[in-house]
Amino acid sequence: MNTADLGLPVAVPSTALFTDQYELTMLQAALRAGTADRRSVFEVFTRRLPEGRRYGVVAGTGRVLDAVENFRFDPMILGFLRDRRILDEPTLEWLADYRFRGDIWGYPEGEVYFPGSPIMRVEGTFAEAVVLETVILSILNHDSAVAAAASRMSVAAGDRPLIEMGARRTHELSAVAAARAAYVGGFHTTSDLAAGFRYNIPTVGTSAHAFTLLHDSERDAFTAQVATLGSGTTLLVDTYDVATAVRTAVEVAGTGLGAVRIDSGDLLLLAHRVRQQLDELGATKTRIVVTSDLDEYAIASLAAAPVDAYGVGTRLVTGSGHPTCSMVYKLVARAESDAPGAPLRPVAKKSMGAKSSVGGRKWSARRLDETGIAEAEVIGTGEIPPELAERQLAVPLVRGGEVVGREPLEAARDRHLRARAGLPMSATQLSRGEPVLPTEYV
C-alpha cells in the first residue's frame, strides 16, 4: 500500500482553519465590494536565501496538493466561525460551498530555487485563491527549510547513508513532514513510524540507552537484543565504556554483528578506535553508525573517519539554523474588471527597504552553459524567448481544481539529486557564499 497516493490528512479532516483570520476577513470585504470574483494570480517566492546558502530546495509540494484538496468548510468549522462572530452569514454561506477550482503551477518537488524564483503560482478568483495563502506558505516554508538542510548534509555525507531521527525534537506533526522533506533532500531512512506509514519511507531503529540500563549488565542487554533482532542488529556501545562494550558486543553477536552505534564523545577519535578494535576482533564488516547532534559541518568533519552511516535529529528538523525559507505569497496580477476574459493587469507591492515585489504573471527557465551546467535563473513576463522555451521550470499541479501533479515521493527525491548535480560545483561548498546562480529578469 502506498499511502502517499491516498491523500490522507495527517490528523484533521480539513485544512480550512490552517489559515490566518485576515484572509477570511479580506474575503468578506471583497464579497461585499463585488471584487471577490476578479481573476487573480498569486505567486510564492522568496526575496533571499538564508544567509550563506547557495541554493534552496523545493519540498512540500505533494503536501500542498493534499491540503488544497482537504480545504473544506464543514458545519463544525462554520459553526466555530459563526460563534466567534468572525464572519457574516453571506460569507459563511459562500464558504460552505468552497472548492478551489483554479489552476496551480509550480516548480516540481525536489527542484532547486533561487531568490525571486516563482516557486508556485496560484490562479483563480481572488476569493478562492487568497484563502490558501497561509496553508501553502506554512507547508513550503517548513518543508523546504528541512530539505535544504538535508541536501547539505547529503553532500557532506557523500555515499554514506543518512538516518532521519528528529521526531522527538519537534512537534509531532512537524516530525512527519520533516521526515518526508529530509527524504526528498537525500536522506535514506527515518526512525519515525508515522512518516513510514504515511509516505512509505523506509524505517529503522533498534534500541536506546534505556534498554541497556534496564538490564543488570550490558552483556544481558546485548544478549536480549540479539536474541530478538538477530546478529545483524545495531548495538549501542556508549552507555558505559565504549571499548568494553565493543568487545562484549562481538562476543555476544559474533563477528557477523551488523553495526555499533556511538552517540556521545569525540566521534572522530572514537570512530577510529572502534574500527581498529572491531577489525582486531575479526568483525571487519561490522559497520559504525554515529549520532549525537550532528549537522552538515560535523558530518563533513567526519569524512575521513571510518564511519558508515549518520543519524541526524535536532539540526535537521530545525533547518540547521534556518527553520524557514521566508517565502511569501503575493498578488502579482489581477483582471481589470469582473468581465469574463478581462485582461490581466500586473500589480506589485512598492515599499521602502527590501519588501517590494515584481508584478506580472511570470515564467521561469534555467539557462545552461555549453557544458550543460546551469548558469542563470531567468525570470520574465510575456513571451518566453524561444531558446528558453524547453527549459521552463514550472509544471501544472492543479487544473480546474483537479490535482494533476501528484507523484511518488521517490520521483521528487531523484529529481533533487539531478537538479543539484546540474548546478556549478561551488553549489556544494559548505562555506558561506552567495546564491550559486544569479537571477536575471527579462
XYZ file of C-alpha atoms in Angstrom:
442
model
C 0.000 0.000 0.000
C 1.354 3.396 -0.984
C -0.445 5.706 1.433
C 1.142 8.743 -0.209
C -1.372 8.278 -3.032
C -4.388 8.223 -0.733
C -4.500 11.910 0.148
C -4.766 11.076 3.830
C -4.855 14.015 6.238
C -2.245 13.688 8.960
C -4.523 14.460 11.892
C -7.507 16.556 10.810
C -10.294 16.069 8.252
C -9.974 19.645 6.960
C -7.165 22.132 6.418
C -9.533 25.114 6.183
C -8.551 26.622 9.544
C -4.836 26.355 8.848
C -5.154 29.994 7.906
C -4.839 33.498 9.296
C -8.050 35.314 10.137
C -7.305 38.254 7.859
C -7.626 36.050 4.791
C -11.248 35.380 5.657
C -11.965 38.992 6.572
C -10.438 40.059 3.231
C -12.745 37.547 1.587
C -15.762 39.020 3.352
C -14.846 42.564 2.334
C -14.203 41.529 -1.279
C -17.556 39.737 -1.460
C -19.303 42.857 -0.207
C -17.332 45.113 -2.588
C -18.058 42.938 -5.595
C -14.380 42.265 -6.331
C -14.137 38.713 -4.996
C -14.638 37.126 -8.415
C -11.866 39.015 -10.184
C -9.388 36.662 -11.781
C -6.145 36.852 -9.782
C -2.631 35.469 -9.901
C -0.662 34.855 -6.703
C 2.970 33.754 -6.654
C 5.120 32.156 -3.971
C 8.743 33.299 -3.914
C 11.496 34.315 -1.548
C 13.425 37.555 -1.796
C 16.629 35.983 -0.492
C 18.115 32.676 0.550
C 19.089 32.122 4.175
C 22.422 33.751 4.885
C 25.297 31.823 3.372
C 23.141 29.300 1.477
C 23.874 28.791 -2.200
C 20.598 27.211 -3.337
C 17.176 26.325 -1.987
C 15.224 23.081 -2.331
C 11.514 22.929 -3.135
C 9.789 20.496 -0.779
C 6.241 20.043 0.424
C 4.558 20.301 -2.982
C 2.773 16.987 -2.538
C 1.557 18.076 0.883
C 0.269 21.328 -0.611
C -1.822 19.347 -3.082
C -3.283 17.290 -0.227
C -4.005 20.480 1.719
C -5.795 22.130 -1.199
C -7.968 19.046 -1.696
C -8.836 18.971 2.013
C -9.586 22.713 2.260
C -13.267 22.383 3.134
C -15.528 24.314 5.499
C -17.705 21.687 7.158
C -20.589 22.518 9.538
C -18.374 22.316 12.633
C -15.856 24.785 11.198
C -18.599 27.114 10.010
C -20.150 26.912 13.469
C -16.878 27.983 15.040
C -16.609 30.977 12.704
C -20.238 31.882 13.381
C -19.986 31.543 17.173
C -16.891 33.745 17.265
C -18.620 36.284 15.008
C -15.587 36.289 12.746
C -17.645 36.370 9.535
C -21.105 37.410 8.457
C -23.730 34.994 7.169
C -23.273 35.685 3.424
C -19.573 34.881 3.746
C -20.296 31.718 5.734
C -22.754 30.635 3.055
C -20.107 31.228 0.393
C -17.545 29.192 2.340
C -19.961 26.290 2.797
C -19.591 25.539 -0.916
C -15.875 26.366 -1.144
C -13.805 24.301 -3.529
C -10.657 25.550 -5.202
C -11.495 25.463 -8.905
C -8.500 27.325 -10.260
C -5.070 26.327 -11.537
C -1.773 25.870 -9.742
C 1.617 25.721 -11.419
C 4.896 25.288 -9.635
C 8.452 24.083 -9.537
C 8.253 20.306 -9.220
C 9.167 18.940 -5.818
C 12.896 18.386 -5.366
C 13.854 21.144 -7.803
C 16.242 23.845 -6.630
C 15.314 27.522 -6.496
C 16.900 30.957 -6.061
C 15.865 34.469 -4.951
C 12.848 35.577 -6.958
C 12.050 32.136 -8.373
C 8.248 31.856 -8.821
C 8.147 28.606 -6.878
C 4.364 28.296 -7.077
C 1.682 30.197 -8.997
C -1.976 30.065 -7.905
C -4.591 31.321 -10.372
C -8.299 31.675 -9.797
C -10.731 34.193 -8.437
C -9.383 36.428 -5.680
C -11.764 34.774 -3.239
C -10.744 31.178 -3.880
C -7.010 31.884 -4.093
C -6.451 34.319 -1.218
C -7.662 31.896 1.460
C -4.934 29.375 0.572
C -2.058 31.706 1.469
C -1.210 30.552 4.976
C -1.526 26.816 4.486
C 0.615 26.919 1.336
C 3.294 29.051 2.964
C 3.379 27.045 6.191
C 3.993 23.845 4.253
C 6.525 25.175 1.752
C 8.480 27.255 4.269
C 8.872 24.379 6.713
C 9.474 21.528 4.293
C 11.823 23.458 2.027
C 13.919 24.530 5.021
C 14.327 20.934 6.169
C 15.009 19.697 2.631
C 17.723 22.335 2.135
C 19.435 21.262 5.358
C 19.072 17.620 4.327
C 20.607 18.351 0.933
C 23.660 19.968 2.501
C 24.035 17.039 4.874
C 23.692 14.639 1.961
C 26.512 16.421 0.147
C 28.689 16.226 3.259
C 27.917 12.533 3.771
C 28.791 11.510 0.223
C 27.846 7.860 -0.315
C 27.253 7.152 3.371
C 23.612 6.661 4.379
C 21.743 9.241 6.452
C 19.090 8.393 9.042
C 16.454 10.985 9.963
C 15.779 10.738 13.702
C 14.409 14.113 14.808
C 10.851 13.214 15.808
C 11.443 13.903 19.484
C 12.872 17.353 18.732
C 9.835 18.937 17.100
C 6.032 18.952 17.042
C 4.613 15.510 16.349
C 3.046 16.547 13.032
C 6.086 18.581 12.017
C 8.166 15.458 12.614
C 6.248 13.564 9.941
C 6.605 16.431 7.464
C 10.300 16.810 8.325
C 10.995 13.134 7.677
C 9.325 13.455 4.294
C 11.304 16.594 3.406
C 14.547 15.007 4.573
C 13.907 12.055 2.263
C 13.426 14.448 -0.655
C 16.703 16.150 0.289
C 18.739 12.944 0.223
C 18.212 11.058 3.487
C 17.731 7.306 3.205
C 15.611 6.238 6.191
C 13.648 7.614 9.152
C 13.036 6.465 12.703
C 9.505 7.947 12.632
C 6.899 5.251 12.029
C 4.163 7.756 11.192
C 6.328 9.002 8.316
C 6.940 5.423 7.222
C 3.216 4.701 7.205
C 2.114 7.968 5.656
C 4.801 8.295 2.979
C 6.259 4.808 2.585
C 9.719 5.969 3.705
C 11.996 3.119 4.883
C 12.140 2.993 8.692
C 14.908 1.846 11.038
C 15.510 1.583 14.773
C 16.926 -0.759 17.392
C 17.457 0.419 20.978
C 18.306 3.368 23.225
C 20.364 3.673 26.394
C 17.278 2.896 28.457
C 17.313 -0.685 27.188
C 20.883 -1.171 28.369
C 20.165 0.448 31.728
C 17.127 -1.786 32.197
C 19.311 -4.884 32.406
C 21.681 -5.980 35.137
C 24.628 -5.794 32.753
C 25.472 -4.574 29.291
C 26.041 -8.179 28.266
C 22.499 -9.081 29.327
C 21.110 -6.186 27.289
C 23.085 -7.131 24.187
C 22.111 -10.781 24.560
C 18.431 -9.885 24.777
C 18.609 -7.618 21.732
C 20.494 -10.117 19.587
C 18.121 -12.905 20.616
C 15.211 -10.806 19.382
C 16.622 -8.928 16.385
C 19.436 -11.205 15.259
C 23.163 -10.666 14.932
C 22.636 -8.157 12.143
C 21.243 -5.611 14.616
C 22.923 -2.381 15.709
C 24.186 -2.342 19.310
C 24.578 0.943 21.204
C 28.066 0.926 22.734
C 28.487 4.206 24.614
C 26.334 3.665 27.711
C 29.331 2.922 29.940
C 32.757 2.254 28.416
C 32.978 2.075 24.630
C 35.925 -0.334 24.365
C 34.386 -2.768 26.833
C 31.022 -2.543 25.088
C 32.519 -3.247 21.657
C 34.308 -6.310 22.951
C 31.140 -7.559 24.651
C 29.072 -6.856 21.539
C 31.293 -9.042 19.365
C 31.386 -11.776 21.991
C 27.586 -11.827 22.125
C 26.725 -11.345 18.444
C 29.828 -12.814 16.835
C 31.923 -11.314 14.089
C 28.792 -11.005 11.953
C 27.461 -8.187 14.139
C 25.649 -5.744 11.890
C 26.673 -2.404 13.409
C 27.576 -0.489 16.519
C 26.281 2.982 17.306
C 28.211 5.755 19.053
C 26.082 8.574 20.444
C 28.474 10.677 22.516
C 32.063 11.730 22.993
C 34.737 12.627 20.453
C 33.187 10.910 17.464
C 36.266 11.273 15.248
C 38.580 9.688 17.801
C 36.099 7.035 18.873
C 35.300 6.006 15.305
C 38.978 5.288 14.606
C 39.419 3.393 17.873
C 36.252 1.349 17.395
C 37.137 0.486 13.806
C 40.566 -0.734 14.882
C 39.080 -2.742 17.721
C 36.396 -4.324 15.539
C 38.969 -5.319 12.943
C 41.230 -6.840 15.591
C 38.276 -8.848 16.893
C 37.546 -10.151 13.389
C 34.360 -8.079 12.919
C 35.715 -6.443 9.793
C 32.291 -5.976 8.194
C 30.559 -4.539 11.266
C 29.501 -1.000 10.446
C 29.856 2.088 12.626
C 26.899 4.447 12.969
C 27.377 7.819 14.673
C 24.716 10.145 16.067
C 24.876 12.977 18.663
C 23.722 16.442 17.490
C 25.202 16.216 14.009
C 24.867 18.862 11.314
C 26.430 19.238 7.868
C 29.645 20.640 9.324
C 30.053 17.818 11.833
C 29.332 15.286 9.099
C 31.922 16.890 6.830
C 34.471 16.780 9.653
C 33.991 13.006 9.822
C 34.579 12.465 6.117
C 37.965 10.843 6.731
C 36.739 8.787 9.702
C 35.764 5.104 9.357
C 32.061 5.927 9.711
C 29.435 4.032 7.733
C 26.233 5.978 8.479
C 24.982 9.091 10.258
C 21.871 9.665 12.348
C 20.682 13.279 12.465
C 17.924 14.814 14.554
C 17.720 18.305 16.029
C 19.730 20.235 13.460
C 17.896 18.598 10.578
C 14.306 19.189 11.697
C 15.102 22.821 12.546
C 16.647 23.550 9.155
C 20.205 23.554 10.520
C 19.876 27.065 11.852
C 17.346 28.290 9.269
C 13.893 26.906 10.173
C 12.082 28.901 7.477
C 12.774 29.992 3.910
C 10.985 33.361 4.253
C 8.727 32.555 1.313
C 5.859 34.961 0.651
C 2.569 34.726 -1.266
C 1.885 37.875 -3.256
C -0.756 39.042 -5.687
C 1.143 39.817 -8.905
C -1.697 40.245 -11.405
C -5.468 40.688 -11.411
C -8.159 41.190 -14.013
C -9.015 44.750 -14.947
C -12.704 44.008 -14.371
C -15.112 41.223 -13.456
C -15.953 40.624 -17.107
C -15.112 37.150 -18.425
C -11.837 37.254 -20.294
C -10.854 40.651 -18.919
C -7.116 41.175 -19.413
C -4.738 40.820 -16.501
C -3.074 43.887 -15.052
C 0.297 43.474 -13.307
C 0.276 44.627 -9.686
C 3.138 44.855 -7.214
C 3.899 45.958 -3.702
C 6.063 49.061 -3.545
C 7.649 49.782 -0.202
C 10.750 51.074 1.463
C 13.515 48.589 2.138
C 13.644 45.123 0.642
C 9.974 44.115 0.784
C 8.848 45.193 -2.672
C 7.724 42.681 -5.292
C 7.795 42.369 -9.077
C 4.426 42.472 -10.799
C 3.156 40.294 -13.602
C 2.426 36.631 -14.246
C 5.867 35.113 -14.646
C 7.618 32.285 -16.371
C 10.991 30.950 -15.289
C 13.695 28.970 -17.009
C 17.220 27.867 -16.230
C 19.841 28.813 -18.788
C 22.660 26.323 -19.276
C 26.220 26.853 -20.417
C 27.860 24.949 -23.253
C 28.628 22.011 -20.946
C 25.038 21.646 -19.743
C 25.631 23.216 -16.324
C 23.167 25.859 -15.095
C 24.438 29.431 -15.303
C 21.380 31.602 -14.537
C 17.790 31.585 -13.293
C 15.902 33.621 -15.878
C 12.510 35.116 -14.989
C 10.192 37.147 -17.161
C 6.653 38.095 -18.158
C 5.088 37.912 -21.579
C 6.531 35.677 -24.280
C 9.419 33.436 -23.320
C 12.465 33.554 -25.624
C 12.473 30.530 -27.956
C 15.891 29.382 -26.730
C 14.495 29.021 -23.199
C 11.124 27.517 -24.051
C 12.307 23.956 -23.427
C 13.937 24.918 -20.132
C 10.854 26.185 -18.296
C 10.735 25.131 -14.673
C 7.062 25.304 -13.673
C 4.788 22.316 -14.262
C 0.991 22.003 -13.905
C -0.074 20.847 -10.446
C -3.809 21.626 -10.416
C -6.092 22.243 -13.418
C -9.631 23.460 -12.929
C -9.500 22.399 -9.304
C -8.335 18.853 -10.090
C -4.907 17.693 -8.932
C -2.784 16.644 -11.908
C 0.711 16.887 -10.442
C 0.767 14.268 -7.702
C 3.716 11.866 -7.972
C 5.568 9.257 -5.897
C 7.963 10.665 -3.317
C 10.812 8.807 -4.993
C 10.347 10.966 -8.074
C 10.953 14.134 -6.040
C 13.985 12.589 -4.359
C 15.507 11.549 -7.688
C 14.737 14.956 -9.205
C 16.606 16.721 -6.449
C 19.731 14.670 -6.991
C 19.618 15.525 -10.709
C 18.917 19.209 -10.109
C 21.758 19.523 -7.606
C 24.126 17.739 -9.957
C 23.257 20.272 -12.662
C 24.497 23.231 -10.612
C 28.045 24.627 -10.664
C 30.438 22.762 -8.384
C 30.568 25.644 -5.910
C 26.913 24.946 -5.025
C 28.001 22.102 -2.767
C 30.567 24.077 -0.802
C 29.577 24.357 2.844
C 31.386 27.651 3.309
C 29.214 30.739 3.297
C 28.593 32.300 -0.087
C 26.134 33.958 -2.416
C 23.493 32.046 -4.421
C 25.318 29.920 -6.937
C 23.125 31.204 -9.800
C 22.247 34.834 -10.497
C 18.586 35.719 -11.015
C 18.018 37.613 -14.259
C 14.768 39.446 -15.047
C 13.934 39.924 -18.717
